[in-house]
Short mmCIF file of C-alpha atoms and ligand atoms in Angstrom, two decimals:
data_model
loop_
_atom_site.label_atom_id
_atom_site.label_comp_id
_atom_site.label_asym_id
_atom_site.label_seq_id
_atom_site.Cartn_x
_atom_site.Cartn_y
_atom_site.Cartn_z
CA MET A 1 13.33 13.61 -4.82
CA THR A 2 14.73 10.41 -4.05
CA ASP A 3 14.06 7.40 -6.33
CA ARG A 4 12.85 4.78 -4.22
CA THR A 5 11.63 2.63 -6.93
CA GLY A 6 10.74 -0.39 -5.50
CA PRO A 7 10.20 -0.42 -1.57
CA ALA A 8 7.24 1.87 -2.25
CA GLN A 9 4.73 -0.86 -2.20
CA GLY A 10 1.48 -1.68 -0.65
CA PRO A 11 2.03 -1.75 3.77
CA PRO A 12 5.16 -1.43 4.01
CA PRO A 13 6.65 -3.40 7.01
CA GLY A 14 7.38 -0.42 8.68
CA PRO A 15 9.12 2.33 7.19
CA GLY A 16 13.28 3.30 7.19
CA PRO A 17 16.62 1.14 7.58
CA ALA A 18 16.24 -2.25 6.16
CA SER A 19 16.40 -4.74 9.45
CA GLY A 20 16.44 -8.25 7.20
CA SER A 21 17.82 -10.92 8.28
CA PRO A 22 20.04 -13.07 6.09
CA ALA A 23 19.80 -16.06 7.76
CA PRO A 24 17.89 -18.95 7.13
CA GLY A 25 14.37 -19.26 7.19
CA PRO A 26 12.42 -21.28 9.82
CA GLY A 27 11.45 -23.71 6.85
CA GLY A 28 15.23 -23.92 5.59
CA GLY A 29 14.38 -24.28 1.92
CA ALA A 30 16.47 -25.89 -0.84
CA PRO A 31 19.47 -23.65 -2.37
CA GLY A 32 18.25 -21.26 -4.40
CA ALA A 33 17.90 -21.52 -8.38
CA PRO A 34 20.91 -19.39 -10.01
CA PRO A 35 19.33 -16.74 -12.45
CA GLY A 36 20.63 -19.19 -15.50
CA CYS A 37 18.60 -22.38 -13.83
CA PRO A 38 15.83 -23.56 -16.50
CA SER A 39 12.90 -22.72 -14.53
CA HIS A 40 13.47 -19.02 -14.89
CA ALA A 41 14.53 -19.48 -18.68
CA GLY A 42 12.53 -16.43 -20.60
CA ALA A 43 12.22 -14.65 -16.99
CA VAL A 44 11.22 -10.93 -17.09
CA PRO A 45 12.89 -8.57 -15.18
CA LEU A 46 10.48 -7.32 -13.32
CA SER A 47 11.93 -3.19 -13.85
CA GLY A 48 11.84 -0.28 -16.50
CA THR A 49 10.04 2.18 -17.81
CA ALA A 50 7.53 -0.49 -19.81
CA PHE A 51 6.05 -1.32 -15.82
CA GLN A 52 6.03 2.37 -15.07
CA GLN A 53 3.66 3.77 -18.38
CA SER A 54 1.71 1.26 -18.74
CA PRO A 55 2.02 -1.74 -16.58
CA SER A 56 -1.05 -3.34 -18.36
CA GLU A 57 0.63 -3.98 -21.54
CA LEU A 58 2.90 -5.46 -19.78
CA TYR A 59 0.96 -7.75 -17.70
CA ARG A 60 -1.21 -9.06 -20.86
CA SER A 61 2.35 -9.52 -23.16
CA MET A 62 3.53 -12.07 -19.90
CA ARG A 63 0.23 -13.56 -19.65
CA ARG A 64 0.07 -14.29 -23.07
CA GLU A 65 3.91 -15.56 -23.30
CA HIS A 66 4.11 -17.42 -19.59
CA GLY A 67 0.59 -18.12 -18.72
CA ALA A 68 -0.86 -17.40 -14.79
CA VAL A 69 2.40 -17.59 -13.46
CA ALA A 70 5.55 -15.47 -15.03
CA PRO A 71 8.90 -16.34 -13.55
CA ILE A 72 10.55 -12.51 -12.98
CA LEU A 73 13.81 -10.86 -12.46
CA LEU A 74 13.97 -8.53 -8.76
CA ASP A 75 16.30 -6.20 -9.13
CA GLY A 76 20.06 -7.58 -9.57
CA GLY A 77 18.89 -10.46 -11.57
CA ILE A 78 17.13 -12.11 -8.49
CA PRO A 79 14.81 -14.42 -9.49
CA ALA A 80 10.86 -14.77 -7.98
CA TRP A 81 7.53 -15.50 -9.58
CA LEU A 82 4.61 -13.13 -10.30
CA VAL A 83 0.99 -14.48 -9.58
CA LEU A 84 -1.20 -12.59 -13.09
CA GLY A 85 -4.21 -15.07 -12.63
CA TYR A 86 -6.60 -14.04 -10.41
CA ALA A 87 -7.45 -17.55 -8.95
CA GLU A 88 -4.31 -18.52 -8.72
CA VAL A 89 -3.20 -15.16 -6.35
CA THR A 90 -6.27 -15.91 -4.72
CA TYR A 91 -5.29 -19.60 -4.04
CA VAL A 92 -1.70 -18.42 -2.93
CA THR A 93 -3.34 -16.21 -0.50
CA GLY A 94 -5.20 -19.05 0.45
CA HIS A 95 -2.89 -21.38 1.61
CA ASP A 96 -0.57 -20.13 3.47
CA ASP A 97 0.72 -23.51 5.21
CA LEU A 98 1.91 -23.53 1.34
CA PHE A 99 2.80 -19.77 0.51
CA ALA A 100 3.80 -18.37 4.12
CA ARG A 101 4.67 -15.13 4.68
CA ASP A 102 8.17 -15.32 6.80
CA SER A 103 10.49 -13.64 4.49
CA ARG A 104 13.21 -15.74 6.19
CA ARG A 105 12.22 -18.91 4.40
CA TRP A 106 13.67 -17.36 0.99
CA ASN A 107 15.77 -19.15 -0.23
CA GLN A 108 17.61 -16.84 -2.42
CA TRP A 109 19.43 -14.66 1.01
CA SER A 110 22.86 -15.88 0.09
CA GLN A 111 22.59 -13.43 -2.95
CA ILE A 112 20.91 -10.93 -1.54
CA PRO A 113 23.29 -7.52 -0.53
CA ALA A 114 22.44 -5.50 2.45
CA ASP A 115 21.73 -2.48 0.73
CA TRP A 116 19.49 -4.48 -1.69
CA PRO A 117 16.44 -2.04 -2.58
CA LEU A 118 13.68 -4.31 -1.72
CA MET A 119 15.24 -5.01 1.96
CA PRO A 120 12.73 -2.74 3.30
CA PHE A 121 10.16 -4.70 2.43
CA VAL A 122 11.49 -8.51 2.37
CA GLY A 123 14.26 -8.23 5.34
CA TYR A 124 12.59 -9.91 8.43
CA GLN A 125 11.22 -8.19 11.17
CA PRO A 126 9.25 -9.26 14.34
CA SER A 127 5.61 -7.48 12.97
CA VAL A 128 2.12 -9.00 12.15
CA LEU A 129 3.20 -8.86 8.94
CA PHE A 130 5.99 -11.74 8.69
CA ALA A 131 4.11 -13.78 11.33
CA GLU A 132 2.83 -16.92 10.41
CA GLY A 133 0.03 -19.32 12.23
CA ALA A 134 -0.95 -18.98 15.78
CA GLU A 135 1.57 -15.83 16.36
CA HIS A 136 -0.69 -14.42 13.32
CA GLN A 137 -4.04 -14.77 14.14
CA ARG A 138 -2.82 -12.84 17.29
CA ARG A 139 -0.91 -10.32 16.10
CA ALA A 140 -3.74 -9.64 13.64
CA GLY A 141 -6.61 -10.05 15.59
CA VAL A 142 -5.39 -7.62 17.79
CA ILE A 143 -4.85 -5.06 15.26
CA THR A 144 -8.59 -5.64 13.71
CA GLU A 145 -10.17 -5.27 17.04
CA ALA A 146 -8.52 -2.01 17.47
CA LEU A 147 -9.55 -0.85 14.20
CA GLU A 148 -12.97 -1.91 14.44
CA GLY A 149 -13.32 0.41 17.32
CA VAL A 150 -12.40 3.27 15.06
CA ASP A 151 -16.17 5.69 14.67
CA GLN A 152 -16.23 6.07 10.92
CA PHE A 153 -18.17 9.06 11.58
CA GLU A 154 -15.77 10.48 13.91
CA LEU A 155 -12.87 9.70 11.45
CA GLY A 156 -15.11 10.95 8.40
CA HIS A 157 -15.57 14.04 10.31
CA TRP A 158 -11.27 14.33 11.59
CA SER A 159 -10.45 13.79 7.63
CA ARG A 160 -12.73 16.62 6.45
CA ARG A 161 -11.13 18.70 9.30
CA ILE A 162 -7.87 17.66 7.83
CA ALA A 163 -8.93 18.13 4.35
CA ASP A 164 -9.82 21.42 5.18
CA HIS A 165 -6.86 22.55 6.44
CA LEU A 166 -4.76 21.37 3.72
CA ILE A 167 -6.75 23.12 1.40
CA ASP A 168 -7.04 26.42 3.42
CA LEU A 169 -3.06 26.11 2.77
CA PHE A 170 -3.31 26.45 -0.76
CA ALA A 171 -6.70 27.84 -2.50
CA GLY A 172 -6.05 31.28 -2.29
CA SER A 173 -3.10 31.13 -4.83
CA GLY A 174 -5.35 29.39 -7.88
CA ARG A 175 -3.25 26.83 -8.06
CA ALA A 176 -1.77 23.32 -6.13
CA GLU A 177 0.57 20.16 -6.86
CA LEU A 178 -1.42 18.01 -5.07
CA MET A 179 0.43 14.44 -4.81
CA SER A 180 2.76 16.51 -1.76
CA SER A 181 0.41 18.90 -0.53
CA TYR A 182 -3.44 17.03 -0.26
CA ALA A 183 -3.28 13.04 -0.91
CA HIS A 184 -0.07 12.26 0.79
CA ALA A 185 -0.66 14.02 3.27
CA LEU A 186 -3.99 13.53 4.98
CA PRO A 187 -3.82 9.60 5.21
CA MET A 188 -0.91 10.08 7.25
CA ARG A 189 -2.53 12.46 9.50
CA ALA A 190 -5.92 10.80 9.75
CA ALA A 191 -3.79 7.73 11.08
CA VAL A 192 -2.20 9.25 13.63
CA GLN A 193 -5.11 10.65 14.91
CA MET A 194 -6.75 6.98 14.97
CA CYS A 195 -3.73 5.83 16.58
CA GLY A 196 -4.31 8.74 19.66
CA MET A 197 -2.31 11.86 18.33
CA PRO A 198 -4.52 14.69 17.50
CA ALA A 199 -3.89 16.36 14.42
CA GLY A 200 -2.02 19.57 14.42
CA THR A 201 -0.29 19.05 17.70
CA ALA A 202 3.12 19.82 17.84
CA ASP A 203 3.87 16.08 18.64
CA ALA A 204 1.52 14.38 15.35
CA GLU A 205 3.41 16.92 13.12
CA ASP A 206 6.98 15.97 13.98
CA LEU A 207 5.77 12.41 13.80
CA VAL A 208 3.94 13.25 10.59
CA HIS A 209 7.14 14.70 9.37
CA ASP A 210 9.33 11.89 10.24
CA LEU A 211 6.79 9.43 8.95
CA ARG A 212 7.09 11.11 5.37
CA ILE A 213 10.80 11.21 5.42
CA SER A 214 11.92 7.56 6.66
CA LEU A 215 8.48 6.30 3.74
CA ASP A 216 9.77 8.23 0.91
CA ALA A 217 12.96 10.30 1.30
CA HIS A 218 13.34 13.21 -0.56
CA GLU A 219 17.23 15.08 -2.12
CA GLY A 220 19.15 15.46 1.16
CA ASP A 221 16.46 13.85 3.74
CA ASP A 222 18.05 11.31 6.32
CA PRO A 223 15.44 8.20 6.54
CA VAL A 224 17.14 6.25 8.46
CA SER A 225 17.52 9.00 11.82
CA ALA A 226 13.88 9.89 10.80
CA TYR A 227 13.04 6.36 11.44
CA VAL A 228 14.47 6.28 14.75
CA ARG A 229 12.91 9.33 15.82
CA VAL A 230 9.08 7.13 14.44
CA GLN A 231 10.42 4.51 16.81
CA GLU A 232 10.63 7.20 20.09
CA ARG A 233 8.40 8.86 19.48
CA ILE A 234 5.94 5.25 18.84
CA GLN A 235 7.44 4.15 21.88
CA ARG A 236 6.21 7.56 24.32
CA LEU A 237 2.85 6.81 22.66
CA VAL A 238 2.96 3.63 23.88
CA LYS A 239 4.00 4.51 27.54
CA ASP A 240 1.88 7.42 27.92
CA LYS A 241 -1.41 5.68 26.62
CA ARG A 242 -0.38 2.95 29.03
CA SER A 243 -0.64 5.34 31.96
CA ALA A 244 -3.34 6.74 30.18
CA PRO A 245 -5.97 5.34 28.41
CA GLY A 246 -7.73 6.69 25.87
CA PRO A 247 -10.53 5.96 22.58
CA ASP A 248 -8.04 5.22 20.30
CA VAL A 249 -5.91 2.56 18.54
CA THR A 250 -3.13 2.57 20.63
CA SER A 251 -4.99 1.93 23.24
CA ARG A 252 -7.36 -0.69 22.33
CA MET A 253 -4.06 -2.72 21.10
CA LEU A 254 -2.97 -2.31 24.64
CA GLY A 255 -5.69 -3.10 26.46
CA HIS A 256 -6.63 -6.19 24.45
CA PRO A 257 -7.10 -9.72 26.47
CA ALA A 258 -4.00 -11.44 23.96
CA GLN A 259 -1.86 -8.56 26.30
CA LEU A 260 1.18 -8.05 23.79
CA THR A 261 3.89 -6.52 24.88
CA ASP A 262 4.68 -2.65 24.21
CA GLU A 263 7.52 -3.61 22.05
CA GLU A 264 5.44 -5.76 20.20
CA VAL A 265 2.12 -2.76 19.67
CA VAL A 266 5.04 -0.45 18.90
CA GLN A 267 6.02 -2.99 16.22
CA ASP A 268 2.10 -3.70 15.14
CA LEU A 269 1.72 0.50 15.18
CA ILE A 270 3.91 1.18 12.98
CA THR A 271 2.74 -1.04 10.73
CA VAL A 272 -0.79 0.19 10.79
CA ILE A 273 0.43 3.97 10.76
CA ALA A 274 2.86 2.56 7.26
CA ALA A 275 0.36 0.55 5.77
CA ALA A 276 -2.52 3.24 5.85
CA GLN A 277 -0.37 5.95 4.12
CA GLN A 278 0.68 5.67 0.44
CA PRO A 279 -1.78 3.15 -0.50
CA THR A 280 -4.59 5.64 0.80
CA ALA A 281 -2.53 8.08 -0.51
CA ASN A 282 -2.07 6.66 -4.11
CA TRP A 283 -6.17 5.53 -4.05
CA ILE A 284 -6.66 9.71 -3.40
CA CYS A 285 -4.70 10.89 -6.12
CA ASN A 286 -5.73 7.78 -8.78
CA THR A 287 -8.98 8.80 -8.06
CA LEU A 288 -8.42 12.79 -8.51
CA ARG A 289 -6.78 11.62 -11.60
CA LEU A 290 -9.55 9.73 -13.22
CA LEU A 291 -12.30 12.37 -12.28
CA LEU A 292 -9.76 15.10 -14.35
CA THR A 293 -9.26 12.88 -17.23
CA ASP A 294 -12.38 10.89 -17.69
CA GLU A 295 -15.22 12.16 -19.62
CA ARG A 296 -17.78 10.06 -18.41
CA PHE A 297 -16.87 11.84 -14.62
CA ALA A 298 -17.93 15.01 -17.05
CA LEU A 299 -15.72 17.62 -15.46
CA SER A 300 -17.04 19.81 -13.65
CA VAL A 301 -16.85 16.71 -11.35
CA SER A 302 -20.10 18.63 -9.72
CA GLY A 303 -22.65 18.23 -12.06
CA GLY A 304 -20.62 14.75 -13.15
CA ARG A 305 -22.60 11.84 -14.05
CA LEU A 306 -20.47 9.00 -12.18
CA SER A 307 -20.12 9.13 -8.34
CA VAL A 308 -16.90 9.66 -7.00
CA GLY A 309 -17.99 6.37 -4.91
CA GLN A 310 -17.63 4.37 -9.15
CA ALA A 311 -14.51 6.59 -9.60
CA LEU A 312 -13.13 5.02 -6.38
CA ASN A 313 -13.94 1.77 -7.33
CA GLU A 314 -12.56 1.96 -10.75
CA VAL A 315 -9.46 3.31 -9.60
CA LEU A 316 -9.16 -0.40 -7.28
CA TRP A 317 -9.99 -2.38 -10.38
CA LEU A 318 -8.08 -0.44 -13.12
CA GLU A 319 -5.49 1.24 -11.36
CA THR A 320 -4.94 0.07 -8.00
CA PRO A 321 -2.34 1.90 -5.54
CA THR A 322 -0.64 -1.89 -4.93
CA GLN A 323 -0.23 -2.90 -8.09
CA ASN A 324 1.88 -5.66 -6.96
CA PHE A 325 3.07 -7.16 -3.22
CA ILE A 326 5.78 -8.89 -1.94
CA GLY A 327 5.56 -11.22 -1.02
CA ARG A 328 5.05 -15.11 -0.42
CA TRP A 329 7.83 -17.73 0.30
CA ALA A 330 7.11 -21.46 -0.48
CA VAL A 331 6.74 -23.66 2.10
CA ARG A 332 7.66 -26.80 0.25
CA ASP A 333 8.10 -27.73 -3.25
CA THR A 334 4.30 -27.37 -4.58
CA GLN A 335 3.40 -27.03 -8.22
CA LEU A 336 1.51 -23.76 -8.96
CA ALA A 337 -0.12 -22.98 -12.64
CA GLY A 338 1.72 -25.29 -14.24
CA ARG A 339 4.74 -24.30 -12.71
CA GLN A 340 7.27 -26.26 -10.29
CA ILE A 341 7.44 -24.17 -7.35
CA ARG A 342 10.87 -25.05 -5.00
CA ALA A 343 10.61 -24.21 -1.50
CA GLY A 344 11.92 -21.71 -0.37
CA ASP A 345 11.08 -19.23 -3.54
CA CYS A 346 9.42 -16.13 -3.96
CA VAL A 347 6.32 -15.13 -4.74
CA VAL A 348 5.01 -12.11 -6.04
CA LEU A 349 0.90 -11.19 -5.61
CA GLY A 350 0.31 -9.70 -8.78
CA LEU A 351 -2.62 -7.38 -7.95
CA ALA A 352 -3.16 -5.60 -10.24
CA ALA A 353 -2.98 -7.88 -13.16
CA ALA A 354 -5.25 -10.36 -11.56
CA ASN A 355 -7.75 -7.68 -11.38
CA THR A 356 -7.37 -7.47 -14.77
CA ASP A 357 -7.05 -11.41 -15.70
CA PRO A 358 -9.46 -12.18 -18.61
CA GLN A 359 -10.32 -15.38 -17.26
CA ILE A 360 -12.98 -13.10 -14.91
CA TRP A 361 -13.17 -10.56 -17.32
CA PRO A 362 -13.82 -13.05 -20.76
CA GLU A 363 -15.90 -10.34 -23.05
CA GLY A 364 -12.66 -7.73 -22.38
CA ARG A 365 -14.85 -4.93 -20.42
CA ILE A 366 -13.75 -4.73 -16.89
CA GLY A 367 -17.17 -3.50 -15.27
CA ALA A 368 -15.86 -2.63 -12.09
CA GLU A 369 -19.24 -2.63 -10.78
CA ASN A 370 -18.91 -4.68 -7.25
CA SER A 371 -15.59 -5.07 -5.07
CA ALA A 372 -14.30 -8.61 -5.66
CA HIS A 373 -11.18 -7.24 -6.76
CA LEU A 374 -7.91 -8.24 -4.90
CA SER A 375 -6.78 -5.02 -4.16
CA PHE A 376 -6.96 -5.59 -0.29
CA SER A 377 -5.74 -8.89 -1.62
CA SER A 378 -6.64 -12.17 0.25
CA GLY A 379 -6.81 -14.80 3.13
CA GLU A 380 -5.30 -14.70 6.32
CA HIS A 381 -2.75 -12.02 5.58
CA ARG A 382 -5.29 -9.55 3.89
CA CYS A 383 -5.33 -5.71 4.89
CA PRO A 384 -7.57 -6.25 7.56
CA TYR A 385 -11.14 -6.17 7.46
CA PRO A 386 -11.33 -3.07 9.28
CA ALA A 387 -9.08 -1.01 7.24
CA PRO A 388 -10.48 -1.18 3.24
CA LEU A 389 -13.94 0.54 5.52
CA LEU A 390 -11.30 3.15 6.82
CA ALA A 391 -9.69 4.01 3.68
CA ASP A 392 -12.88 4.04 1.94
CA VAL A 393 -13.90 7.20 4.75
CA ILE A 394 -10.36 9.01 4.18
CA ALA A 395 -10.31 9.10 0.60
CA ARG A 396 -13.50 9.28 -0.15
CA THR A 397 -13.92 12.54 2.54
CA ALA A 398 -10.82 13.43 0.62
CA VAL A 399 -11.54 13.63 -3.19
CA GLU A 400 -15.36 15.06 -1.85
CA THR A 401 -13.80 17.80 0.23
CA LEU A 402 -11.74 18.73 -2.50
CA LEU A 403 -14.48 18.60 -5.62
CA GLU A 404 -16.86 20.70 -3.07
CA ARG A 405 -14.05 23.15 -2.25
CA LEU A 406 -12.92 24.03 -5.25
CA PRO A 407 -15.26 23.30 -7.45
CA ASP A 408 -13.65 24.63 -10.73
CA VAL A 409 -10.57 22.43 -10.50
CA VAL A 410 -8.90 21.13 -13.70
CA LEU A 411 -5.84 19.53 -14.72
CA GLY A 412 -2.54 22.16 -14.37
CA VAL A 413 -1.15 20.45 -17.09
CA GLU A 414 -2.63 18.15 -20.40
CA PRO A 415 -3.11 14.89 -19.35
CA GLU A 416 -0.45 12.94 -21.26
CA ALA A 417 2.18 15.49 -19.20
CA LEU A 418 1.09 12.94 -15.95
CA THR A 419 3.94 11.01 -15.39
CA TRP A 420 3.62 7.52 -12.71
CA ARG A 421 6.10 6.90 -10.17
CA PRO A 422 8.85 4.71 -11.26
CA SER A 423 7.54 1.91 -8.65
CA VAL A 424 6.77 -1.52 -9.79
CA TRP A 425 5.23 -1.59 -6.59
CA MET A 426 2.99 1.34 -6.11
CA ARG A 427 0.80 2.97 -9.02
CA GLY A 428 0.67 6.45 -7.95
CA LEU A 429 1.58 10.15 -9.89
CA THR A 430 4.97 11.87 -10.00
CA SER A 431 2.54 14.47 -9.04
CA LEU A 432 -0.81 16.18 -10.12
CA PRO A 433 -0.63 20.04 -11.21
CA VAL A 434 -3.97 21.63 -10.76
CA ARG A 435 -5.68 25.05 -11.39
CA PHE A 436 -8.96 26.31 -9.51
CA THR A 437 -10.68 29.96 -9.02
CA PRO A 438 -8.87 31.13 -6.32
CA VAL A 439 -10.73 31.32 -2.92
CA VAL A 440 -10.44 33.06 0.28
CA ARG A 441 -11.92 31.89 3.24
C1 LIG B 501 -6.68 2.87 7.66
C2 LIG B 501 -6.27 2.61 6.00
C3 LIG B 501 -5.19 1.01 6.09
C4 LIG B 501 -4.82 0.19 6.70
C5 LIG B 501 -4.91 0.81 8.39
C6 LIG B 501 -4.55 -0.59 6.43
C7 LIG B 501 -3.60 -1.48 7.09
C8 LIG B 501 -3.05 -2.66 6.96
C9 LIG B 501 -1.94 -3.60 7.18
C10 LIG B 501 -1.69 -4.05 8.80
C11 LIG B 501 -1.95 -4.81 7.25
C12 LIG B 501 -0.96 -6.44 7.29
C13 LIG B 501 -1.71 -7.21 7.41
C14 LIG B 501 -1.17 -8.71 7.77
O1 LIG B 501 -0.18 -8.79 7.21
O2 LIG B 501 -1.99 -9.88 8.64
C15 LIG B 501 -2.22 -4.55 5.15
C16 LIG B 501 -1.87 -5.64 4.47
C17 LIG B 501 -2.60 -4.62 3.51
N1 LIG B 501 -3.26 -3.61 2.88
FE1 LIG B 501 -3.59 -2.54 3.79
N2 LIG B 501 -3.99 -1.21 5.66
C18 LIG B 501 -5.37 0.26 4.91
C19 LIG B 501 -5.14 0.82 3.79
C20 LIG B 501 -4.49 -0.40 2.27
C21 LIG B 501 -5.57 0.20 1.12
C22 LIG B 501 -5.73 1.62 0.57
C23 LIG B 501 -4.54 -0.72 -0.09
C24 LIG B 501 -4.88 -0.24 -1.30
C25 LIG B 501 -6.15 -0.34 -1.94
C26 LIG B 501 -4.29 -1.86 1.08
C27 LIG B 501 -4.00 -2.73 0.61
C28 LIG B 501 -2.85 -4.29 1.19
C29 LIG B 501 -2.10 -5.29 0.84
C30 LIG B 501 -1.99 -5.14 -0.45
C31 LIG B 501 -2.29 -5.77 2.00
C32 LIG B 501 -1.13 -7.25 1.83
C33 LIG B 501 -1.94 -7.95 2.23
C34 LIG B 501 -1.22 -9.61 1.58
O3 LIG B 501 -0.11 -9.80 2.16
O4 LIG B 501 -1.79 -10.32 1.26
N3 LIG B 501 -4.49 -1.69 2.54
N4 LIG B 501 -2.83 -3.67 5.47
#
């Protein structure tokens, strides 16, 4: 499997090749701080095995050493800031006039090589992700209303059918690797179905195949050509829905009074499908891991004391799928938690660190009873309002269906043998092997 450390963060700006422009941004911005700059003294490289296996330890020590906002070095020693505090992440995401989303504002573009590993996530694209102000409201408004039209019962029904089909493929064997054959396979199909391509059809399966390659390439895959095919298929979908609209997200986006162009709808549909994929897949997998390894959930899970809902929520607090999100760019010189932030500086949202900020958990115990975590971010660019509910329907159905169909499922390895993917952006396992009594339907 190709190690795509880094790029696999929350909602990618669309899978595939970098289309970033190193052009100077709309806000200009002062030339960047050289890596030796005093403001980045003691900067922590945001990479390495410490992040992989035990990021919370590292966030704790960064907080102790640097406070709520730490100087960091991204791949290749590029300076940026990691916001670790709950109040500070809320402040940054709530002030898009100060911390904006258009990456062309970055003061480091002259240092960034075209093949920089994070380029797929910072390279500007004319999608909702990098839009600002009124343009963002227009694009995000269309997505929000189109997603609001998804019937949650129907989505639950589709998700159940997809889950059953995926389980049927391995149920007879008594063992499975749930990351690839279940957790990753399910949300993509559910998202494609929401957009108007019925799951299981040849077209939908081809799209799912190419999306998988472009978002998470394995050895021998060609993510660039796969992404070109994704674009072509979505363009065809948009054309078809223009002439024959249906009860789906694509048709609602096309019919919205904001009158997005076909090109805009294509860009934003790819964003929606890609954004639904990795975070929801990791949410499913991290929840299954918790259920299968934590005795509070007392497996066999069917007789467990705590519910699937509690496990899903606990994961959002403690093992959130999008642990760090890049990012925001300072519009002008400003201060944050006593740090001097300069115009054009890159600010990374430390969502996992913020969720476990001792300021909000002064007694040290993380309660996880409510949903005030920042796993879906906050403010103007947060995960658009209906999306977390839809992700919850998909994730809950995935977990409950698996436990119902394979009631004696247990881990296929010792818990200590499970390893996390080497990404500082997404929190997810490399694999989740399980065993169960074979079932034939
Ligand atoms: C049905 C599933 C989902 C859909 C359709 C979806 C869609 C989106 C979209 C379109 C955006 C871009 C918003 C914008 O820039 O205005 C976004 C942002 C985001 N989403 Fe989701 N998402 C889904 C699931 C999830 C899950 C499960 C998580 C994590 C638990 C998540 C976390 C985020 C985060 C952290 C952002 C970035 C917000 C920011 O920039 O502040 N999403 N999502």
